[in-house]
Amino acid sequence: MTEPLEEDALQLALAALPGWKLQDDKLVKRFVLGDFRQAMMFLVRLSYEAEALNHHPEIHNVYKTVDLALTTHDAGNKVTVKDVELAAAIEAFL
Amino acid sequence: MTEPLEEDALQLALAALPGWKLQDDKLVKRFVLGDFRQAMMFLVRLSYEAEALNHHPEIHNVYKTVDLALTTHDAGNKVTVKDVELAAAIEAFL
């Protein structure tokens, strides 16, 4: 089982992930794209990262706005290294 | 401006749309797909209907579950014929 990140590690991860913040034990970030098509492209693009890591974000989309929330179910819905890896993978293609 | 549906019309629309219900002035339905890939395929597929109708759903996705909520902003966030058309277009390709 992947362990929840300790507070120190969590703060370090947040420092390395611009725009991401901790909210209700989740790593969250809002992305505002150009329009709905671009929002869908973003979702499709990130879906490959999610599949590659076998770790999937919670996605909320309204038109051009995409809200992502990352947490690890089998760590009691806490943030783990899996969430940090997915956030980093998403930042890497932006 | 598209007018909000009257109660009679709303009940008629709900009767024609299996699984859809009214919740907080939105037409909502939960779709449970086979896995994350199928959920993404479903989102991409419905995105063409949304673009064709120039009317976009509120989307919430966690792994294989997709929750859609339809409402019309320029009708004061009420259900209009636009929402019924989008729901019907989604049902048509399922």
mmCIF file of C-alpha atoms in Angstrom:
data_model
loop_
_atom_site.group_PDB
_atom_site.id
_atom_site.type_symbol
_atom_site.label_atom_id
_atom_site.label_comp_id
_atom_site.label_asym_id
_atom_site.label_seq_id
_atom_site.Cartn_x
_atom_site.Cartn_y
_atom_site.Cartn_z
ATOM 1 C CA MET A 1 0.000 0.000 0.000
ATOM 2 C CA THR A 2 1.179 3.512 -0.777
ATOM 3 C CA GLU A 3 1.514 5.578 2.393
ATOM 4 C CA PRO A 4 0.068 9.092 2.795
ATOM 5 C CA LEU A 5 2.726 11.780 2.454
ATOM 6 C CA GLU A 6 4.072 13.292 5.667
ATOM 7 C CA GLU A 7 3.535 17.028 6.089
ATOM 8 C CA ASP A 8 7.142 17.862 5.114
ATOM 9 C CA ALA A 9 6.969 15.835 1.912
ATOM 10 C CA LEU A 10 3.603 17.341 1.101
ATOM 11 C CA GLN A 11 4.909 20.893 1.401
ATOM 12 C CA LEU A 12 7.895 20.001 -0.754
ATOM 13 C CA ALA A 13 5.620 18.539 -3.424
ATOM 14 C CA LEU A 14 3.401 21.639 -3.386
ATOM 15 C CA ALA A 15 6.464 23.851 -3.794
ATOM 16 C CA ALA A 16 7.384 21.867 -6.919
ATOM 17 C CA LEU A 17 3.890 21.967 -8.444
ATOM 18 C CA PRO A 18 2.910 25.516 -9.416
ATOM 19 C CA GLY A 19 -0.764 26.268 -8.986
ATOM 20 C CA TRP A 20 -1.589 23.059 -7.137
ATOM 21 C CA LYS A 21 -2.880 23.307 -3.594
ATOM 22 C CA LEU A 22 -4.119 21.023 -0.861
ATOM 23 C CA GLN A 23 -7.865 21.005 -0.306
ATOM 24 C CA ASP A 24 -9.825 18.396 1.689
ATOM 25 C CA ASP A 25 -6.862 16.007 1.574
ATOM 26 C CA LYS A 26 -6.669 16.298 -2.198
ATOM 27 C CA LEU A 27 -4.200 17.907 -4.577
ATOM 28 C CA VAL A 28 -6.315 20.296 -6.620
ATOM 29 C CA LYS A 29 -5.823 22.682 -9.513
ATOM 30 C CA ARG A 30 -8.126 24.614 -11.834
ATOM 31 C CA PHE A 31 -7.221 24.803 -15.501
ATOM 32 C CA VAL A 32 -8.939 27.358 -17.725
ATOM 33 C CA LEU A 33 -8.509 26.479 -21.388
ATOM 34 C CA GLY A 34 -9.477 28.474 -24.457
ATOM 35 C CA ASP A 35 -12.814 26.790 -25.087
ATOM 36 C CA PHE A 36 -14.687 23.487 -24.692
ATOM 37 C CA ARG A 37 -12.722 21.751 -27.452
ATOM 38 C CA GLN A 38 -9.453 22.621 -25.788
ATOM 39 C CA ALA A 39 -10.803 21.438 -22.444
ATOM 40 C CA MET A 40 -11.684 18.067 -24.021
ATOM 41 C CA MET A 41 -8.248 17.865 -25.633
ATOM 42 C CA PHE A 42 -6.684 18.491 -22.242
ATOM 43 C CA LEU A 43 -8.777 15.700 -20.695
ATOM 44 C CA VAL A 44 -7.865 13.252 -23.443
ATOM 45 C CA ARG A 45 -4.210 14.207 -23.162
ATOM 46 C CA LEU A 46 -4.114 13.709 -19.408
ATOM 47 C CA SER A 47 -6.039 10.429 -19.702
ATOM 48 C CA TYR A 48 -2.924 8.800 -21.189
ATOM 49 C CA GLU A 49 -0.847 9.896 -18.214
ATOM 50 C CA ALA A 50 -3.522 8.558 -15.858
ATOM 51 C CA GLU A 51 -3.568 5.208 -17.662
ATOM 52 C CA ALA A 52 0.239 5.004 -17.786
ATOM 53 C CA LEU A 53 0.424 5.601 -14.030
ATOM 54 C CA ASN A 54 -2.717 3.564 -13.344
ATOM 55 C CA HIS A 55 -3.891 6.451 -11.221
ATOM 56 C CA HIS A 56 -6.903 8.550 -12.138
ATOM 57 C CA PRO A 57 -7.935 12.080 -11.243
ATOM 58 C CA GLU A 58 -11.318 13.284 -10.174
ATOM 59 C CA ILE A 59 -12.385 15.519 -13.071
ATOM 60 C CA HIS A 60 -14.911 18.329 -13.105
ATOM 61 C CA ASN A 61 -15.534 20.179 -16.363
ATOM 62 C CA VAL A 62 -17.804 23.087 -17.227
ATOM 63 C CA TYR A 63 -17.194 24.431 -20.745
ATOM 64 C CA LYS A 64 -13.573 25.634 -20.770
ATOM 65 C CA THR A 65 -12.838 25.074 -17.091
ATOM 66 C CA VAL A 66 -11.374 21.814 -15.797
ATOM 67 C CA ASP A 67 -10.956 21.176 -12.074
ATOM 68 C CA LEU A 68 -8.750 18.260 -11.115
ATOM 69 C CA ALA A 69 -8.557 16.673 -7.672
ATOM 70 C CA LEU A 70 -6.015 13.968 -6.910
ATOM 71 C CA THR A 71 -6.146 11.614 -3.965
ATOM 72 C CA THR A 72 -5.291 7.964 -3.324
ATOM 73 C CA HIS A 73 -8.214 5.754 -2.374
ATOM 74 C CA ASP A 74 -6.169 2.878 -0.983
ATOM 75 C CA ALA A 75 -4.284 5.273 1.270
ATOM 76 C CA GLY A 76 -7.535 6.312 2.971
ATOM 77 C CA ASN A 77 -8.159 9.132 0.493
ATOM 78 C CA LYS A 78 -4.969 10.958 1.343
ATOM 79 C CA VAL A 79 -2.312 12.439 -0.934
ATOM 80 C CA THR A 80 0.494 10.026 -1.790
ATOM 81 C CA VAL A 81 3.442 9.952 -4.165
ATOM 82 C CA LYS A 82 1.036 8.630 -6.827
ATOM 83 C CA ASP A 83 -0.839 11.926 -6.788
ATOM 84 C CA VAL A 84 2.360 13.924 -6.976
ATOM 85 C CA GLU A 85 3.526 11.812 -9.934
ATOM 86 C CA LEU A 86 0.258 12.357 -11.801
ATOM 87 C CA ALA A 87 0.282 16.120 -11.126
ATOM 88 C CA ALA A 88 3.892 16.297 -12.325
ATOM 89 C CA ALA A 89 3.050 14.297 -15.460
ATOM 90 C CA ILE A 90 0.211 16.723 -16.238
ATOM 91 C CA GLU A 91 2.439 19.762 -15.689
ATOM 92 C CA ALA A 92 5.069 18.195 -17.937
ATOM 93 C CA PHE A 93 2.897 18.243 -21.044
ATOM 94 C CA LEU A 94 1.377 21.681 -20.514
ATOM 95 C CA MET B 1 -33.453 33.810 -24.908
ATOM 96 C CA THR B 2 -34.563 30.245 -24.340
ATOM 97 C CA GLU B 3 -37.319 30.067 -21.730
ATOM 98 C CA PRO B 4 -37.257 27.655 -18.775
ATOM 99 C CA LEU B 5 -39.561 24.683 -19.341
ATOM 100 C CA GLU B 6 -42.938 24.761 -17.630
ATOM 101 C CA GLU B 7 -43.615 21.969 -15.144
ATOM 102 C CA ASP B 8 -45.797 20.034 -17.610
ATOM 103 C CA ALA B 9 -43.147 20.118 -20.323
ATOM 104 C CA LEU B 10 -40.481 19.155 -17.827
ATOM 105 C CA GLN B 11 -42.402 16.076 -16.688
ATOM 106 C CA LEU B 12 -42.984 15.105 -20.304
ATOM 107 C CA ALA B 13 -39.272 15.422 -21.074
ATOM 108 C CA LEU B 14 -38.336 13.331 -18.025
ATOM 109 C CA ALA B 15 -40.777 10.647 -19.116
ATOM 110 C CA ALA B 16 -39.009 10.506 -22.479
ATOM 111 C CA LEU B 17 -35.494 10.370 -21.031
ATOM 112 C CA PRO B 18 -34.890 7.126 -19.127
ATOM 113 C CA GLY B 19 -32.641 7.500 -16.100
ATOM 114 C CA TRP B 20 -32.565 11.283 -16.182
ATOM 115 C CA LYS B 21 -33.980 13.162 -13.229
ATOM 116 C CA LEU B 22 -34.379 16.715 -12.030
ATOM 117 C CA GLN B 23 -31.993 17.803 -9.279
ATOM 118 C CA ASP B 24 -31.301 21.412 -8.219
ATOM 119 C CA ASP B 25 -32.888 22.718 -11.446
ATOM 120 C CA LYS B 26 -30.633 20.517 -13.555
ATOM 121 C CA LEU B 27 -31.239 17.430 -15.674
ATOM 122 C CA VAL B 28 -28.867 14.864 -14.229
ATOM 123 C CA LYS B 29 -27.868 11.277 -14.955
ATOM 124 C CA ARG B 30 -25.089 8.990 -13.769
ATOM 125 C CA PHE B 31 -23.391 6.762 -16.326
ATOM 126 C CA VAL B 32 -21.241 3.869 -15.156
ATOM 127 C CA LEU B 33 -18.967 2.641 -17.933
ATOM 128 C CA GLY B 34 -16.694 -0.401 -18.006
ATOM 129 C CA ASP B 35 -13.502 1.404 -17.058
ATOM 130 C CA PHE B 36 -11.699 4.749 -17.319
ATOM 131 C CA ARG B 37 -10.972 4.370 -21.037
ATOM 132 C CA GLN B 38 -14.613 3.790 -21.769
ATOM 133 C CA ALA B 39 -15.551 6.772 -19.615
ATOM 134 C CA MET B 40 -13.164 8.958 -21.651
ATOM 135 C CA MET B 41 -14.584 7.579 -24.899
ATOM 136 C CA PHE B 42 -18.050 8.462 -23.674
ATOM 137 C CA LEU B 43 -16.936 12.036 -22.875
ATOM 138 C CA VAL B 44 -15.306 12.474 -26.260
ATOM 139 C CA ARG B 45 -18.362 11.036 -28.005
ATOM 140 C CA LEU B 46 -20.748 13.358 -26.204
ATOM 141 C CA SER B 47 -18.463 16.342 -26.800
ATOM 142 C CA TYR B 48 -19.425 16.288 -30.495
ATOM 143 C CA GLU B 49 -23.110 16.452 -29.602
ATOM 144 C CA ALA B 50 -22.404 19.329 -27.216
ATOM 145 C CA GLU B 51 -20.498 21.212 -29.909
ATOM 146 C CA ALA B 52 -23.151 20.497 -32.554
ATOM 147 C CA LEU B 53 -25.860 21.877 -30.279
ATOM 148 C CA ASN B 54 -23.589 24.594 -28.891
ATOM 149 C CA HIS B 55 -24.712 23.528 -25.442
ATOM 150 C CA HIS B 56 -22.367 21.951 -22.940
ATOM 151 C CA PRO B 57 -22.928 19.689 -19.969
ATOM 152 C CA GLU B 58 -21.423 19.942 -16.538
ATOM 153 C CA ILE B 59 -19.234 16.837 -16.341
ATOM 154 C CA HIS B 60 -17.964 15.009 -13.292
ATOM 155 C CA ASN B 61 -15.787 11.939 -13.766
ATOM 156 C CA VAL B 62 -14.175 9.558 -11.304
ATOM 157 C CA TYR B 63 -12.634 6.498 -12.991
ATOM 158 C CA LYS B 64 -15.516 4.706 -14.740
ATOM 159 C CA THR B 65 -18.325 6.910 -13.434
ATOM 160 C CA VAL B 66 -19.546 9.980 -15.311
ATOM 161 C CA ASP B 67 -22.128 12.317 -13.823
ATOM 162 C CA LEU B 68 -23.736 14.779 -16.213
ATOM 163 C CA ALA B 69 -25.772 17.818 -15.204
ATOM 164 C CA LEU B 70 -27.553 19.925 -17.798
ATOM 165 C CA THR B 71 -28.868 23.410 -17.272
ATOM 166 C CA THR B 72 -29.155 26.593 -19.305
ATOM 167 C CA HIS B 73 -27.172 29.538 -17.996
ATOM 168 C CA ASP B 74 -28.942 32.205 -20.019
ATOM 169 C CA ALA B 75 -32.287 30.966 -18.750
ATOM 170 C CA GLY B 76 -31.257 31.669 -15.162
ATOM 171 C CA ASN B 77 -29.781 28.184 -14.710
ATOM 172 C CA LYS B 78 -33.050 26.415 -15.382
ATOM 173 C CA VAL B 79 -33.812 23.457 -17.628
ATOM 174 C CA THR B 80 -34.797 24.435 -21.162
ATOM 175 C CA VAL B 81 -35.392 22.665 -24.460
ATOM 176 C CA LYS B 82 -31.618 22.903 -25.057
ATOM 177 C CA ASP B 83 -30.967 20.580 -22.140
ATOM 178 C CA VAL B 84 -33.620 18.144 -23.308
ATOM 179 C CA GLU B 85 -32.094 18.142 -26.806
ATOM 180 C CA LEU B 86 -28.613 17.433 -25.455
ATOM 181 C CA ALA B 87 -29.868 14.645 -23.182
ATOM 182 C CA ALA B 88 -31.766 13.116 -26.108
ATOM 183 C CA ALA B 89 -28.686 13.356 -28.346
ATOM 184 C CA ILE B 90 -26.625 11.542 -25.699
ATOM 185 C CA GLU B 91 -29.243 8.815 -25.291
ATOM 186 C CA ALA B 92 -29.388 8.424 -29.079
ATOM 187 C CA PHE B 93 -25.781 7.242 -29.388
ATOM 188 C CA LEU B 94 -25.763 4.965 -26.334
#
